[in-house]
Short mmCIF file of C-alpha atoms and ligand atoms in Angstrom, two decimals:
data_model
loop_
_atom_site.label_atom_id
_atom_site.label_comp_id
_atom_site.label_asym_id
_atom_site.label_seq_id
_atom_site.Cartn_x
_atom_site.Cartn_y
_atom_site.Cartn_z
CA MET L 1 4.40 -12.82 -109.23
CA ARG L 2 4.85 -9.92 -111.88
CA LEU L 3 7.19 -7.51 -111.50
CA LEU L 4 7.42 -3.95 -112.61
CA ILE L 5 11.46 -2.29 -112.38
CA VAL L 6 11.64 0.98 -113.43
CA GLU L 7 15.16 1.67 -112.85
CA ASP L 8 17.40 4.20 -115.17
CA GLU L 9 21.43 1.94 -113.84
CA VAL L 10 21.25 -0.72 -116.88
CA ARG L 11 23.51 -3.04 -114.70
CA LEU L 12 22.10 -2.60 -111.02
CA ALA L 13 18.03 -2.74 -113.05
CA THR L 14 20.29 -6.71 -115.24
CA THR L 15 21.04 -7.71 -111.88
CA LEU L 16 17.30 -6.80 -109.98
CA CYS L 17 16.05 -8.83 -112.56
CA ARG L 18 18.75 -11.60 -112.43
CA GLY L 19 18.45 -11.68 -108.44
CA LEU L 20 14.42 -11.46 -108.30
CA ALA L 21 14.02 -13.70 -111.30
CA ALA L 22 16.40 -16.56 -109.56
CA ASP L 23 13.46 -16.00 -106.77
CA GLY L 24 10.62 -16.80 -108.63
CA PHE L 25 9.69 -13.26 -109.89
CA GLU L 26 8.88 -12.42 -113.56
CA CYS L 27 10.52 -8.86 -114.24
CA GLU L 28 10.01 -6.29 -116.53
CA VAL L 29 12.42 -3.60 -116.97
CA VAL L 30 12.18 0.00 -118.13
CA HIS L 31 14.72 3.13 -117.90
CA ASP L 32 12.61 6.29 -117.34
CA GLY L 33 9.63 7.14 -115.45
CA ALA L 34 7.15 7.92 -118.24
CA GLU L 35 7.51 4.87 -119.59
CA GLY L 36 7.06 3.53 -116.01
CA LEU L 37 3.99 4.90 -115.20
CA ARG L 38 2.12 3.78 -118.73
CA ARG L 39 3.39 0.06 -117.84
CA THR L 40 2.05 0.28 -114.70
CA VAL L 41 -1.28 1.81 -115.52
CA ASP L 42 -1.39 -0.72 -118.53
CA GLY L 43 -0.12 -3.72 -117.10
CA ALA L 44 -1.27 -6.06 -114.06
CA TYR L 45 1.68 -6.32 -111.82
CA ALA L 46 1.74 -7.63 -108.78
CA ALA L 47 4.47 -4.77 -107.29
CA VAL L 48 6.74 -2.24 -109.52
CA VAL L 49 10.23 -1.33 -107.92
CA LEU L 50 10.81 2.34 -108.56
CA ASP L 51 13.68 4.16 -108.93
CA LEU L 52 13.63 7.87 -107.62
CA LEU L 53 16.26 9.77 -110.01
CA LEU L 54 14.60 8.44 -113.88
CA PRO L 55 14.82 10.56 -116.82
CA SER L 56 11.24 12.22 -117.87
CA MET L 57 9.70 11.68 -115.08
CA ASN L 58 10.79 11.06 -111.27
CA GLY L 59 9.76 8.65 -109.11
CA TYR L 60 7.57 10.74 -107.14
CA THR L 61 5.57 11.92 -109.92
CA VAL L 62 5.17 8.04 -111.02
CA CYS L 63 3.55 6.96 -107.56
CA ARG L 64 1.88 10.03 -106.80
CA ARG L 65 -0.40 10.07 -110.25
CA LEU L 66 -0.74 6.31 -109.96
CA ARG L 67 -2.20 7.43 -106.99
CA GLU L 68 -4.32 9.73 -107.82
CA TRP L 69 -5.64 7.80 -110.77
CA GLY L 70 -7.03 5.09 -108.15
CA ASN L 71 -3.78 2.35 -109.30
CA TRP L 72 -3.16 0.71 -105.75
CA THR L 73 -0.16 -1.63 -108.18
CA PRO L 74 2.20 -1.69 -104.21
CA VAL L 75 5.32 0.78 -105.36
CA LEU L 76 8.75 -0.36 -103.53
CA ILE L 77 10.61 3.24 -103.58
CA LEU L 78 14.35 2.58 -104.06
CA THR L 79 16.99 5.14 -104.37
CA ALA L 80 20.17 6.09 -103.88
CA LYS L 81 19.84 9.64 -101.52
CA ASP L 82 19.51 9.08 -98.09
CA GLY L 83 18.40 12.91 -97.36
CA ASP L 84 16.23 13.42 -94.45
CA TYR L 85 12.65 13.94 -96.31
CA ASP L 86 12.55 10.88 -98.64
CA LEU L 87 11.27 8.59 -96.32
CA ALA L 88 8.12 11.40 -95.32
CA GLU L 89 8.44 12.36 -99.25
CA ALA L 90 7.92 8.69 -100.31
CA LEU L 91 5.00 8.13 -98.12
CA GLU L 92 3.54 11.32 -98.59
CA CYS L 93 3.37 10.37 -102.86
CA GLY L 94 1.98 6.95 -102.28
CA ALA L 95 4.49 4.94 -101.90
CA ASP L 96 3.72 1.72 -99.92
CA ASP L 97 7.61 1.19 -98.78
CA PHE L 98 11.41 2.58 -98.73
CA LEU L 99 14.35 0.75 -99.09
CA SER L 100 18.27 3.23 -99.84
CA LYS L 101 20.39 1.72 -102.29
CA PRO L 102 23.10 0.27 -101.11
CA PHE L 103 20.41 -2.78 -99.87
CA SER L 104 20.61 -5.74 -99.10
CA PHE L 105 18.69 -8.39 -101.74
CA VAL L 106 17.46 -10.95 -98.82
CA VAL L 107 15.97 -7.21 -97.47
CA LEU L 108 14.37 -6.19 -101.05
CA THR L 109 12.60 -9.86 -101.39
CA ALA L 110 11.22 -10.06 -98.00
CA ARG L 111 9.63 -6.85 -98.52
CA LEU L 112 8.66 -7.31 -102.11
CA ARG L 113 6.50 -10.52 -100.64
CA ALA L 114 5.28 -8.25 -97.64
CA LEU L 115 3.75 -5.85 -100.00
CA ILE L 116 2.29 -8.29 -102.70
CA ARG L 117 0.35 -10.37 -100.03
CA ARG L 118 -1.12 -7.48 -98.75
CA GLY L 119 -2.00 -6.47 -102.38
CA HIS L 120 -3.37 -3.87 -103.67
CA VAL L 121 -5.20 -1.97 -101.24
CA PRO L 122 -6.76 1.47 -101.50
CA ARG L 123 -6.18 3.92 -98.98
CA PRO L 124 -8.53 6.01 -97.90
CA PRO L 125 -8.13 9.58 -99.13
CA LEU L 126 -8.92 11.37 -96.01
CA LEU L 127 -7.18 10.60 -92.59
CA GLU L 128 -9.76 11.45 -89.95
CA VAL L 129 -9.99 11.45 -86.20
CA GLY L 130 -11.71 13.91 -83.89
CA ASP L 131 -12.02 17.09 -85.44
CA ILE L 132 -8.64 16.71 -86.97
CA GLN L 133 -9.12 15.70 -90.83
CA LEU L 134 -5.78 15.06 -92.81
CA ASP L 135 -5.34 14.24 -96.87
CA PRO L 136 -1.61 12.43 -96.37
CA PHE L 137 -1.00 13.34 -100.51
CA THR L 138 -1.80 16.71 -100.38
CA ARG L 139 -0.93 16.98 -96.52
CA ARG L 140 -3.65 19.17 -96.21
CA SER L 141 -4.64 19.30 -92.89
CA SER L 142 -7.69 21.04 -90.43
CA ALA L 143 -8.87 21.10 -87.52
CA GLY L 144 -12.26 21.71 -87.44
CA ALA L 145 -12.86 25.08 -89.27
CA ALA L 146 -8.67 26.11 -88.79
CA GLU L 147 -6.53 24.71 -91.67
CA VAL L 148 -3.32 23.52 -90.35
CA ALA L 149 -0.23 24.15 -91.79
CA LEU L 150 2.44 21.27 -91.84
CA THR L 151 5.85 20.22 -93.11
CA ALA L 152 5.74 17.16 -94.56
CA ARG L 153 7.47 15.42 -91.52
CA GLU L 154 4.67 16.47 -89.35
CA ALA L 155 2.43 15.29 -91.70
CA ALA L 156 4.07 12.28 -91.41
CA VAL L 157 3.65 12.05 -88.31
CA LEU L 158 0.70 12.73 -87.98
CA ALA L 159 -0.20 10.89 -90.39
CA CYS L 160 1.37 7.73 -88.09
CA LEU L 161 -1.18 8.96 -85.57
CA LEU L 162 -3.94 9.05 -86.97
CA ARG L 163 -3.98 5.78 -88.64
CA ARG L 164 -3.39 3.88 -86.08
CA HIS L 165 -5.73 5.51 -84.28
CA PRO L 166 -7.35 4.20 -81.07
CA GLY L 167 -4.15 2.65 -80.64
CA VAL L 168 -0.94 3.36 -78.77
CA VAL L 169 2.15 4.48 -80.93
CA THR L 170 5.35 4.15 -79.63
CA LYS L 171 8.30 6.58 -80.34
CA VAL L 172 9.87 3.54 -82.11
CA ASP L 173 6.76 3.09 -84.23
CA ILE L 174 7.29 7.09 -85.29
CA LEU L 175 10.97 7.06 -86.27
CA ASP L 176 10.86 3.49 -88.31
CA GLU L 177 7.55 5.29 -90.08
CA VAL L 178 8.56 8.41 -91.12
CA TRP L 179 12.31 8.12 -90.34
CA GLY L 180 12.68 5.17 -91.56
CA THR L 181 14.93 2.08 -89.60
CA ASP L 182 18.00 2.79 -90.95
CA ALA L 183 18.56 6.39 -90.72
CA GLY L 184 20.53 6.73 -87.31
CA VAL L 185 18.31 9.10 -86.18
CA ASP L 186 17.86 9.37 -82.43
CA ASP L 187 14.48 9.66 -80.72
CA ASN L 188 14.14 12.56 -79.06
CA ILE L 189 13.46 14.11 -82.79
CA VAL L 190 9.92 12.58 -82.33
CA ASP L 191 9.55 14.36 -79.13
CA VAL L 192 10.01 17.72 -81.07
CA TYR L 193 8.01 17.10 -83.82
CA LEU L 194 5.52 15.85 -81.17
CA ARG L 195 5.99 19.32 -79.62
CA HIS L 196 5.23 21.30 -83.14
CA LEU L 197 2.04 19.22 -83.26
CA ARG L 198 0.68 20.15 -80.53
CA ARG L 199 1.47 23.35 -80.52
CA LYS L 200 -0.16 24.05 -84.38
CA LEU L 201 -3.36 21.74 -83.36
CA ASP L 202 -3.60 24.33 -79.77
CA ALA L 203 -3.38 27.08 -81.71
CA ALA L 204 -6.31 25.76 -84.58
CA GLY L 205 -8.53 24.88 -82.01
CA SER L 206 -8.27 21.22 -81.83
CA SER L 207 -10.10 19.78 -79.28
CA THR L 208 -8.42 16.68 -80.49
CA VAL L 209 -4.97 16.26 -78.28
CA ILE L 210 -1.51 14.21 -78.51
CA GLU L 211 -1.98 12.69 -75.50
CA ASN L 212 1.14 10.49 -74.05
CA VAL L 213 0.93 6.99 -72.47
CA ARG L 214 3.17 6.75 -69.55
CA GLY L 215 5.74 4.23 -70.69
CA VAL L 216 4.26 3.43 -74.07
CA GLY L 217 3.74 6.28 -76.42
CA PHE L 218 0.81 7.97 -77.54
CA ARG L 219 -2.58 8.44 -78.79
CA LEU L 220 -4.83 10.73 -80.42
CA THR L 221 -7.81 11.63 -77.90
CA SER L 222 -10.82 13.96 -78.78
CA HIS L 223 -12.44 15.88 -76.24
CA ALA L 224 -15.27 17.05 -78.31
CA1 CA D 1 18.26 6.53 -111.58
#
């Protein structure tokens, strides 16, 4: 299982490489974003561990370029930032998973193995239910003929509902996917974002609504 590690902190990169090698991975390390992009496109890696703040090109851009070029190598983003927008941005740029530094090595290897098992999975560029469409990369969304302007977070919440349609999504699902399991965010934030989304969809005249499934969660339902 060949991995590429794109990390400019040399000591951390070395530690990662050593640890992952002990776990049976074969690792290559680069310390620069543009070089990481070049190598990923050229090489056949089982997965890429990608730092965010990198010389020459940041991790978001590296990942976004890969996806724009149709390269679906699983990407796990590592970052020291624990800001609010990291997860939404990471998912939006096409990364598959996200881990904040400092992280547990056990968690890292477990997540990498899960990504590698799933493999290189192309994701549909456009998510669609009823009259709602969302491109999770550009965040452009529409309800019928009307454009719906969404923030990064709102788009991430809507993407979560669209991806799991016709399934019911729990508050915890949304929190995990959009804010991250370890973010320590109150789950009332989900209600706030659902309210924003409902208002925007309603204003656009959408025939698709976010339905409350009592005691379980939320589901998109089309009344077209
Ligand atoms: Ca860095």
